[in-house]
Amino acid sequence: MLSTALSIAIGLFVLAWVLNLGRLIFGPSLPDRVLALDTMYINSIALIVLYGIQQSSKLYFEAAMLIALIGFVSTVAVAKYVTRGDIIE
Amino acid sequence: MDSLIEWAVSIFVIIGGVFALVGSIGLTRLPDFYTRLHGPTKATTLGVGGAIMGSLIYFSWQEHALQLHEVLITLFLFITAPVSAHMLAKAAMHRDLKRMRETRGEPWKQ
């Protein structure tokens, strides 16, 4: 029961991830690509959490937290660079 | 009782997956950048929220104690998703991206 539901949810998240990959490749402008990367790291967090449930191990929480922190910082840095041409003025 | 917990975890996890998929379909299908920004920044935070609610219930049941540290990820994403969306919207306004005629309210002309 639970393993079936986890497989379905992982399939849904992977489908979402592949759609984001399409937008990352074919995105017409640079902010579209940054937005696709932003969505991809958020979906990756959910995939890691679901994998942690599947293995019933709590080790994967730290990895998900690190990806959340680094992903936010990198999105803001790239958006700042696109806007200003510089990250820290 | 065990099957009740399994049902709850399964329902939360699948709701999260459906929300994330809807957000990514919005990212793929909507016509211009300002509308595309709308889909994933709202739906994926709910999707991750669903997955993390499932994880929280599962580990609380497994350890026989309340495990609240997973909420940290949800809290962090709820705080940071609007900030990154705001920065991306400012970047798009700066580059003066093409937009649909229906995308109204042009703050750079005021």
XYZ file of N, CA and C in Angstrom:
597
model
N 0.843 -1.212 0.000
C 0.000 0.000 0.000
C 0.868 1.249 0.000
N 1.702 1.367 1.047
C 2.543 2.560 1.149
C 3.606 2.574 0.065
N 4.161 1.396 -0.263
C 5.220 1.384 -1.287
C 4.638 1.725 -2.657
N 3.387 1.279 -2.926
C 2.746 1.655 -4.193
C 2.533 3.156 -4.271
N 2.010 3.736 -3.163
C 1.761 5.184 -3.154
C 3.058 5.954 -3.318
N 4.141 5.462 -2.677
C 5.434 6.143 -2.814
C 5.945 6.060 -4.247
N 5.746 4.894 -4.890
C 6.192 4.779 -6.285
C 5.421 5.733 -7.182
N 4.081 5.846 -6.949
C 3.268 6.762 -7.767
C 3.732 8.196 -7.560
N 3.979 8.574 -6.280
C 4.375 9.958 -5.998
C 5.737 10.262 -6.600
N 6.680 9.292 -6.515
C 8.000 9.518 -7.120
C 7.855 9.660 -8.632
N 6.944 8.855 -9.238
C 6.711 8.996 -10.673
C 6.172 10.370 -11.027
N 5.227 10.896 -10.213
C 4.675 12.229 -10.477
C 5.759 13.295 -10.391
N 6.617 13.192 -9.337
C 7.667 14.207 -9.182
C 8.686 14.114 -10.319
N 8.994 12.884 -10.776
C 9.954 12.749 -11.874
C 9.374 13.328 -13.158
N 8.057 13.125 -13.378
C 7.399 13.716 -14.550
C 7.484 15.239 -14.499
N 7.225 15.806 -13.305
C 7.335 17.258 -13.139
C 8.758 17.715 -13.422
N 9.745 16.934 -12.957
C 11.152 17.271 -13.142
C 11.508 17.275 -14.631
N 10.960 16.278 -15.392
C 11.261 16.213 -16.823
C 10.642 17.398 -17.555
N 9.424 17.814 -17.131
C 8.809 19.002 -17.741
C 9.679 20.234 -17.490
N 10.225 20.353 -16.245
C 11.114 21.484 -15.953
C 12.367 21.432 -16.810
N 12.878 20.207 -17.057
C 14.077 20.065 -17.891
C 13.796 20.561 -19.307
N 12.574 20.271 -19.811
C 12.208 20.785 -21.135
C 12.203 22.297 -21.170
N 11.672 22.927 -20.093
C 11.668 24.387 -20.052
C 13.088 24.919 -19.904
N 13.942 24.184 -19.203
C 15.336 24.629 -19.052
C 16.061 24.588 -20.394
N 15.766 23.580 -21.229
C 16.462 23.465 -22.508
C 15.880 24.433 -23.530
N 14.534 24.483 -23.657
C 13.917 25.261 -24.729
C 13.478 26.652 -24.301
N 13.746 27.016 -23.008
C 13.253 28.301 -22.515
C 13.723 29.450 -23.372
N 12.816 30.333 -23.809
C 13.250 31.364 -24.751
C 14.162 32.421 -24.123
N 14.069 32.661 -22.822
C 14.874 33.743 -22.250
C 15.626 33.238 -21.021
N 16.573 34.063 -20.544
C 17.388 33.657 -19.393
C 16.573 33.531 -18.098
N 15.669 34.478 -17.755
C 14.868 34.273 -16.533
C 14.011 33.014 -16.557
N 13.545 32.592 -17.761
C 12.810 31.322 -17.846
C 13.685 30.159 -17.398
N 14.951 30.176 -17.825
C 15.845 29.072 -17.469
C 16.141 29.086 -15.969
N 16.314 30.297 -15.397
C 16.569 30.363 -13.957
C 15.354 29.864 -13.181
N 14.150 30.221 -13.663
C 12.930 29.747 -12.999
C 12.809 28.230 -13.100
N 13.193 27.668 -14.253
C 13.141 26.204 -14.402
C 14.120 25.536 -13.438
N 15.326 26.112 -13.282
C 16.285 25.538 -12.330
C 15.760 25.630 -10.907
N 15.119 26.757 -10.562
C 14.539 26.956 -9.227
C 13.501 25.872 -8.933
N 12.612 25.619 -9.908
C 11.594 24.588 -9.723
C 12.222 23.205 -9.650
N 13.319 22.988 -10.421
C 13.969 21.681 -10.401
C 14.561 21.381 -9.036
N 15.187 22.389 -8.379
C 15.757 22.041 -7.069
C 14.661 21.812 -6.043
N 13.531 22.520 -6.172
C 12.440 22.267 -5.220
C 11.885 20.852 -5.403
N 11.739 20.414 -6.669
C 11.269 19.041 -6.905
C 12.294 18.014 -6.439
N 13.590 18.351 -6.557
C 14.611 17.411 -6.092
C 14.544 17.227 -4.584
N 14.241 18.317 -3.843
C 14.065 18.190 -2.391
C 12.971 17.178 -2.082
N 11.831 17.302 -2.790
C 10.732 16.371 -2.533
C 11.123 14.943 -2.894
N 11.900 14.767 -3.990
C 12.332 13.416 -4.374
C 13.222 12.819 -3.300
N 14.146 13.628 -2.741
C 15.040 13.102 -1.704
C 14.250 12.726 -0.459
N 13.245 13.552 -0.091
C 12.428 13.237 1.085
C 11.662 11.935 0.866
N 11.100 11.763 -0.348
C 10.361 10.528 -0.630
C 11.292 9.315 -0.623
N 12.515 9.480 -1.128
C 13.478 8.374 -1.089
C 13.818 8.016 0.354
N 13.903 9.045 1.218
C 14.135 8.783 2.634
C 13.018 7.979 3.268
N 11.746 8.270 2.875
C 10.631 7.463 3.400
C 10.751 6.036 2.889
N 11.101 5.893 1.597
C 11.157 4.552 1.011
C 12.219 3.687 1.688
N 13.383 4.295 1.993
C 14.439 3.547 2.673
C 14.238 3.538 4.178
N 13.207 4.231 4.670
C 12.938 4.514 6.094
C 14.225 4.853 6.839
N 14.940 5.849 6.292
C 16.169 6.334 6.905
C 16.070 7.845 7.056
N 16.540 8.377 8.198
C 16.434 9.812 8.433
C 17.671 10.570 7.989
N 18.624 9.857 7.356
C 19.857 10.510 6.933
C 19.612 11.528 5.837
N 18.541 11.320 5.026
C 18.357 12.136 3.836
C 17.810 13.510 4.152
N 17.375 13.730 5.409
C 16.857 15.050 5.776
C 17.922 16.126 5.626
N 19.147 15.828 6.055
C 20.224 16.834 5.983
C 20.510 17.204 4.532
N 20.515 16.197 3.641
C 20.771 16.486 2.226
C 19.695 17.410 1.661
N 18.419 17.132 2.014
C 17.325 17.969 1.511
C 17.456 19.396 2.027
N 17.816 19.533 3.301
C 17.966 20.869 3.892
C 19.101 21.639 3.214
N 20.220 20.952 2.950
C 21.357 21.618 2.282
C 20.975 22.077 0.885
N 20.233 21.217 0.143
C 19.840 21.611 -1.213
C 18.911 22.815 -1.154
N 18.007 22.868 -0.143
C 17.107 24.016 -0.016
C 17.903 25.293 0.213
N 18.887 25.242 1.132
C 19.672 26.451 1.436
C 20.469 26.912 0.224
N 21.229 25.982 -0.406
C 22.121 26.375 -1.497
C 21.315 26.792 -2.724
N 20.177 26.121 -2.967
C 19.355 26.486 -4.116
C 18.804 27.892 -4.017
N 18.338 28.280 -2.818
C 17.815 29.642 -2.658
C 18.912 30.670 -2.898
N 20.085 30.446 -2.298
C 21.184 31.411 -2.443
C 21.589 31.546 -3.910
N 21.659 30.393 -4.633
C 22.108 30.480 -6.024
C 21.062 31.144 -6.906
N 19.752 30.880 -6.642
C 18.723 31.560 -7.441
C 18.794 33.067 -7.255
N 18.932 33.508 -5.984
C 18.990 34.952 -5.738
C 20.246 35.546 -6.368
N 21.378 34.814 -6.316
C 22.609 35.349 -6.897
C 22.475 35.507 -8.400
N 21.911 34.498 -9.089
C 21.786 34.596 -10.546
C 20.794 35.684 -10.938
N 19.671 35.793 -10.180
C 18.694 36.838 -10.498
C 19.313 38.221 -10.311
N 20.100 38.379 -9.255
C 20.782 39.651 -9.004
C 21.779 39.958 -10.123
N 22.477 38.916 -10.576
C 23.450 39.111 -11.648
C 22.761 39.520 -12.946
N 21.593 38.887 -13.238
C 20.876 39.228 -14.469
C 20.354 40.656 -14.392
N 19.920 41.077 -13.180
C 19.346 42.418 -13.056
C 20.426 43.482 -13.108
N 21.505 43.306 -12.317
C 22.456 44.385 -12.096
C 23.761 44.224 -12.857
N 24.063 42.990 -13.335
C 25.359 42.747 -13.934
C 26.456 42.550 -12.911
N 26.051 42.387 -11.632
C 27.006 42.227 -10.546
C 26.255 41.601 -9.384
N 26.952 40.815 -8.544
C 26.240 40.139 -7.454
C 26.308 40.968 -6.177
N 27.505 41.380 -5.774
C 27.639 42.212 -4.582
C 28.253 43.536 -5.020
N 27.463 44.610 -4.885
C 27.984 45.902 -5.364
C 28.697 46.612 -4.237
N -4.790 0.604 13.261
C -4.088 1.879 13.487
C -2.957 2.037 12.485
N -2.209 0.943 12.270
C -1.094 1.022 11.328
C -1.577 1.325 9.922
N -2.686 0.682 9.522
C -3.178 0.925 8.171
C -3.686 2.359 8.042
N -4.218 2.928 9.161
C -4.661 4.332 9.128
C -3.481 5.257 8.848
N -2.343 5.000 9.529
C -1.144 5.812 9.299
C -0.676 5.665 7.856
N -0.710 4.421 7.353
C -0.281 4.208 5.970
C -1.156 4.977 4.996
N -2.489 4.947 5.255
C -3.403 5.702 4.390
C -3.073 7.192 4.434
N -2.829 7.725 5.634
C -2.569 9.163 5.758
C -1.299 9.546 5.008
N -0.220 8.750 5.205
C 1.045 9.048 4.513
C 0.853 8.983 3.010
N 0.138 7.933 2.525
C -0.048 7.780 1.082
C -0.811 8.955 0.500
N -1.889 9.385 1.214
C -2.713 10.471 0.673
C -1.915 11.766 0.620
N -1.154 12.074 1.683
C -0.362 13.318 1.678
C 0.675 13.300 0.561
N 1.349 12.156 0.404
C 2.437 12.068 -0.578
C 1.878 12.215 -1.993
N 0.720 11.596 -2.263
C 0.176 11.675 -3.625
C -0.379 13.069 -3.899
N -0.984 13.715 -2.866
C -1.439 15.097 -3.058
C -0.249 15.999 -3.388
N 0.871 15.787 -2.688
C 2.068 16.572 -2.977
C 2.549 16.369 -4.400
N 2.564 15.118 -4.850
C 3.005 14.842 -6.218
C 2.110 15.490 -7.251
N 0.783 15.460 -7.008
C -0.146 16.056 -7.976
C 0.048 17.569 -8.029
N 0.256 18.209 -6.854
C 0.477 19.661 -6.849
C 1.738 20.020 -7.618
N 2.833 19.256 -7.395
C 4.096 19.566 -8.091
C 3.937 19.390 -9.590
N 3.191 18.342 -9.999
C 3.001 18.116 -11.436
C 2.187 19.248 -12.054
N 1.150 19.733 -11.328
C 0.343 20.838 -11.852
C 1.195 22.101 -12.007
N 2.069 22.352 -11.025
C 2.949 23.518 -11.120
C 3.879 23.427 -12.310
N 4.410 22.231 -12.573
C 5.340 22.098 -13.695
C 4.622 22.136 -15.029
N 3.366 21.643 -15.067
C 2.586 21.785 -16.304
C 2.325 23.259 -16.574
N 2.068 24.043 -15.495
C 1.906 25.484 -15.659
C 3.170 26.121 -16.193
N 4.329 25.673 -15.688
C 5.609 26.214 -16.182
C 5.793 25.902 -17.659
N 5.293 24.747 -18.109
C 5.497 24.374 -19.501
C 4.490 25.047 -20.432
N 3.224 25.173 -19.987
C 2.155 25.504 -20.924
C 1.794 26.987 -20.977
N 2.053 27.759 -19.899
C 1.533 29.131 -19.879
C 2.280 30.019 -20.873
N 1.627 31.106 -21.358
C 2.156 31.793 -22.542
C 3.370 32.691 -22.335
N 3.456 33.482 -21.274
C 4.627 34.357 -21.166
C 5.251 34.257 -19.784
N 6.400 34.925 -19.581
C 7.177 34.669 -18.368
C 6.427 35.037 -17.105
N 5.690 36.153 -17.145
C 5.040 36.615 -15.912
C 3.944 35.659 -15.462
N 3.266 35.006 -16.423
C 2.284 33.989 -16.028
C 2.981 32.683 -15.646
N 4.104 32.388 -16.321
C 4.833 31.159 -15.969
C 5.404 31.224 -14.559
N 5.770 32.451 -14.124
C 6.291 32.614 -12.770
C 5.261 32.203 -11.722
N 3.979 32.341 -12.093
C 2.885 32.121 -11.152
C 2.736 30.655 -10.771
N 2.904 29.748 -11.761
C 2.604 28.339 -11.521
C 3.499 27.669 -10.499
N 4.791 27.493 -10.811
C 5.639 26.687 -9.924
C 5.885 27.294 -8.562
N 5.961 28.644 -8.453
C 6.289 29.203 -7.141
C 5.184 28.961 -6.136
N 3.957 28.782 -6.589
C 2.903 28.460 -5.622
C 2.704 26.966 -5.479
N 2.639 26.269 -6.619
C 2.262 24.857 -6.540
C 3.373 24.003 -5.952
N 4.649 24.309 -6.262
C 5.687 23.393 -5.788
C 5.919 23.527 -4.293
N 5.677 24.718 -3.713
C 5.818 24.780 -2.258
C 4.768 23.892 -1.593
N 3.536 23.872 -2.162
C 2.520 22.965 -1.619
C 2.891 21.507 -1.873
N 3.518 21.228 -3.049
C 3.916 19.852 -3.341
C 4.939 19.346 -2.352
N 5.986 20.164 -2.106
C 6.985 19.770 -1.112
C 6.346 19.700 0.267
N 5.395 20.610 0.546
C 4.684 20.563 1.829
C 3.963 19.238 2.019
N 3.320 18.723 0.948
C 2.632 17.440 1.046
C 3.603 16.308 1.318
N 4.714 16.283 0.565
C 5.710 15.218 0.760
C 6.265 15.256 2.172
N 6.501 16.472 2.693
C 7.106 16.575 4.020
C 6.103 16.255 5.113
N 4.810 16.570 4.893
C 3.793 16.142 5.869
C 3.743 14.620 5.953
N 3.816 13.949 4.777
C 3.844 12.489 4.778
C 5.050 11.951 5.528
N 6.228 12.556 5.267
C 7.456 12.113 5.937
C 7.363 12.316 7.443
N 6.777 13.463 7.854
C 6.640 13.774 9.288
C 5.759 12.739 9.987
N 4.614 12.414 9.353
C 3.710 11.423 9.962
C 4.398 10.057 10.031
N 5.098 9.685 8.936
C 5.728 8.359 8.885
C 6.789 8.206 9.961
N 7.689 9.220 10.078
C 8.783 9.066 11.043
C 8.293 9.228 12.477
N 7.246 10.067 12.693
C 6.686 10.155 14.051
C 6.102 8.816 14.478
N 5.476 8.115 13.498
C 4.895 6.814 13.818
C 5.983 5.772 14.045
N 7.066 5.866 13.254
C 8.120 4.849 13.367
C 8.915 4.992 14.663
N 9.164 6.257 15.071
C 10.011 6.487 16.248
C 9.194 6.578 17.532
N 7.867 6.552 17.432
C 6.966 6.710 18.583
C 7.220 8.021 19.317
N 7.598 9.072 18.576
C 7.789 10.400 19.171
C 7.598 11.421 18.057
N 7.217 12.640 18.431
C 6.951 13.667 17.429
C 8.275 14.126 16.811
N 8.366 14.061 15.481
C 9.599 14.442 14.773
C 9.308 15.712 13.987
N 9.650 16.867 14.550
C 9.253 18.121 13.908
C 10.345 18.730 13.045
N 11.544 18.119 12.962
C 12.607 18.811 12.249
C 12.364 18.876 10.754
N 11.484 18.031 10.197
C 11.178 18.123 8.774
C 10.448 19.416 8.432
N 9.746 19.973 9.439
C 9.001 21.216 9.195
C 9.942 22.350 8.818
N 11.220 22.244 9.231
C 12.192 23.290 8.905
C 12.279 23.528 7.395
N 12.265 22.431 6.596
C 12.377 22.586 5.134
C 11.160 23.340 4.606
N 9.948 22.930 5.059
C 8.731 23.602 4.600
C 8.747 25.075 4.979
N 9.154 25.354 6.225
C 9.187 26.742 6.707
C 10.152 27.561 5.855
N 11.343 26.996 5.591
C 12.351 27.685 4.795
C 11.833 27.956 3.385
N 11.162 26.951 2.774
C 10.660 27.158 1.412
C 9.529 28.176 1.390
N 8.680 28.164 2.418
C 7.586 29.141 2.457
C 8.135 30.556 2.585
N 9.274 30.731 3.271
C 9.847 32.068 3.388
C 10.563 32.460 2.103
N 11.329 31.521 1.497
C 12.223 31.918 0.405
C 11.573 31.903 -0.973
N 10.502 31.135 -1.190
C 9.923 31.070 -2.544
C 9.418 32.439 -3.020
N 8.695 33.240 -2.193
C 8.284 34.563 -2.679
C 9.459 35.493 -2.929
N 10.544 35.360 -2.139
C 11.708 36.234 -2.339
C 12.352 35.952 -3.691
N 12.551 34.650 -4.012
C 13.205 34.345 -5.295
C 12.282 34.699 -6.454
N 10.940 34.530 -6.279
C 10.017 34.918 -7.351
C 10.071 36.421 -7.591
N 10.190 37.205 -6.513
C 10.288 38.662 -6.645
C 11.563 39.058 -7.381
N 12.689 38.408 -7.021
C 13.949 38.736 -7.703
C 13.868 38.385 -9.185
N 13.240 37.234 -9.512
C 13.140 36.837 -10.921
C 12.228 37.783 -11.687
N 11.139 38.251 -11.049
C 10.248 39.193 -11.732
C 10.975 40.505 -12.000
N 11.810 40.944 -11.024
C 12.582 42.166 -11.252
C 13.580 41.990 -12.389
N 14.216 40.799 -12.460
C 15.160 40.539 -13.550
C 14.436 40.558 -14.894
N 13.215 39.957 -14.942
C 12.477 39.924 -16.202
C 12.049 41.332 -16.623
N 11.647 42.178 -15.632
C 11.275 43.553 -15.954
C 12.467 44.327 -16.467
N 13.640 44.059 -15.873
C 14.849 44.762 -16.296
C 15.212 44.404 -17.730
N 15.050 43.118 -18.109
C 15.382 42.699 -19.475
C 14.268 42.977 -20.449
N 13.106 43.486 -19.958
C 11.975 43.882 -20.794
C 11.549 42.729 -21.709
N 11.183 41.594 -21.075
C 10.792 40.406 -21.832
C 9.485 40.633 -22.571
N 9.299 39.829 -23.634
C 8.036 39.879 -24.369
C 6.908 39.384 -23.473
N 5.723 40.015 -23.587
C 4.599 39.552 -22.784
C 3.328 39.579 -23.625
N 2.336 38.808 -23.140
C 1.048 38.766 -23.825
C 0.347 40.100 -23.661
N -0.609 40.362 -24.554
C -1.372 41.606 -24.452
C -2.224 41.606 -23.189
N -2.614 40.377 -22.725
C -3.507 40.302 -21.562
C -2.767 40.523 -20.247
N -1.428 40.472 -20.250
C -0.676 40.698 -19.013
C -0.662 42.191 -18.730
N -1.487 42.601 -17.775
C -1.707 44.037 -17.571
C -0.975 44.527 -16.341
N -1.102 45.852 -16.068
C -0.459 46.436 -14.916
C 1.026 46.565 -15.182
N 1.483 47.681 -15.741
C 2.884 47.808 -16.117
C 3.573 48.772 -15.180
N 4.175 48.274 -14.106
C 4.724 49.174 -13.087
C 5.908 49.972 -13.580
N 6.576 49.529 -14.698
C 7.740 50.283 -15.167
C 7.346 51.527 -15.954
N 6.015 51.698 -16.241
C 5.592 52.897 -16.969
C 5.041 53.967 -16.049
N 4.938 53.681 -14.746
C 4.327 54.647 -13.830
C 5.380 55.567 -13.239
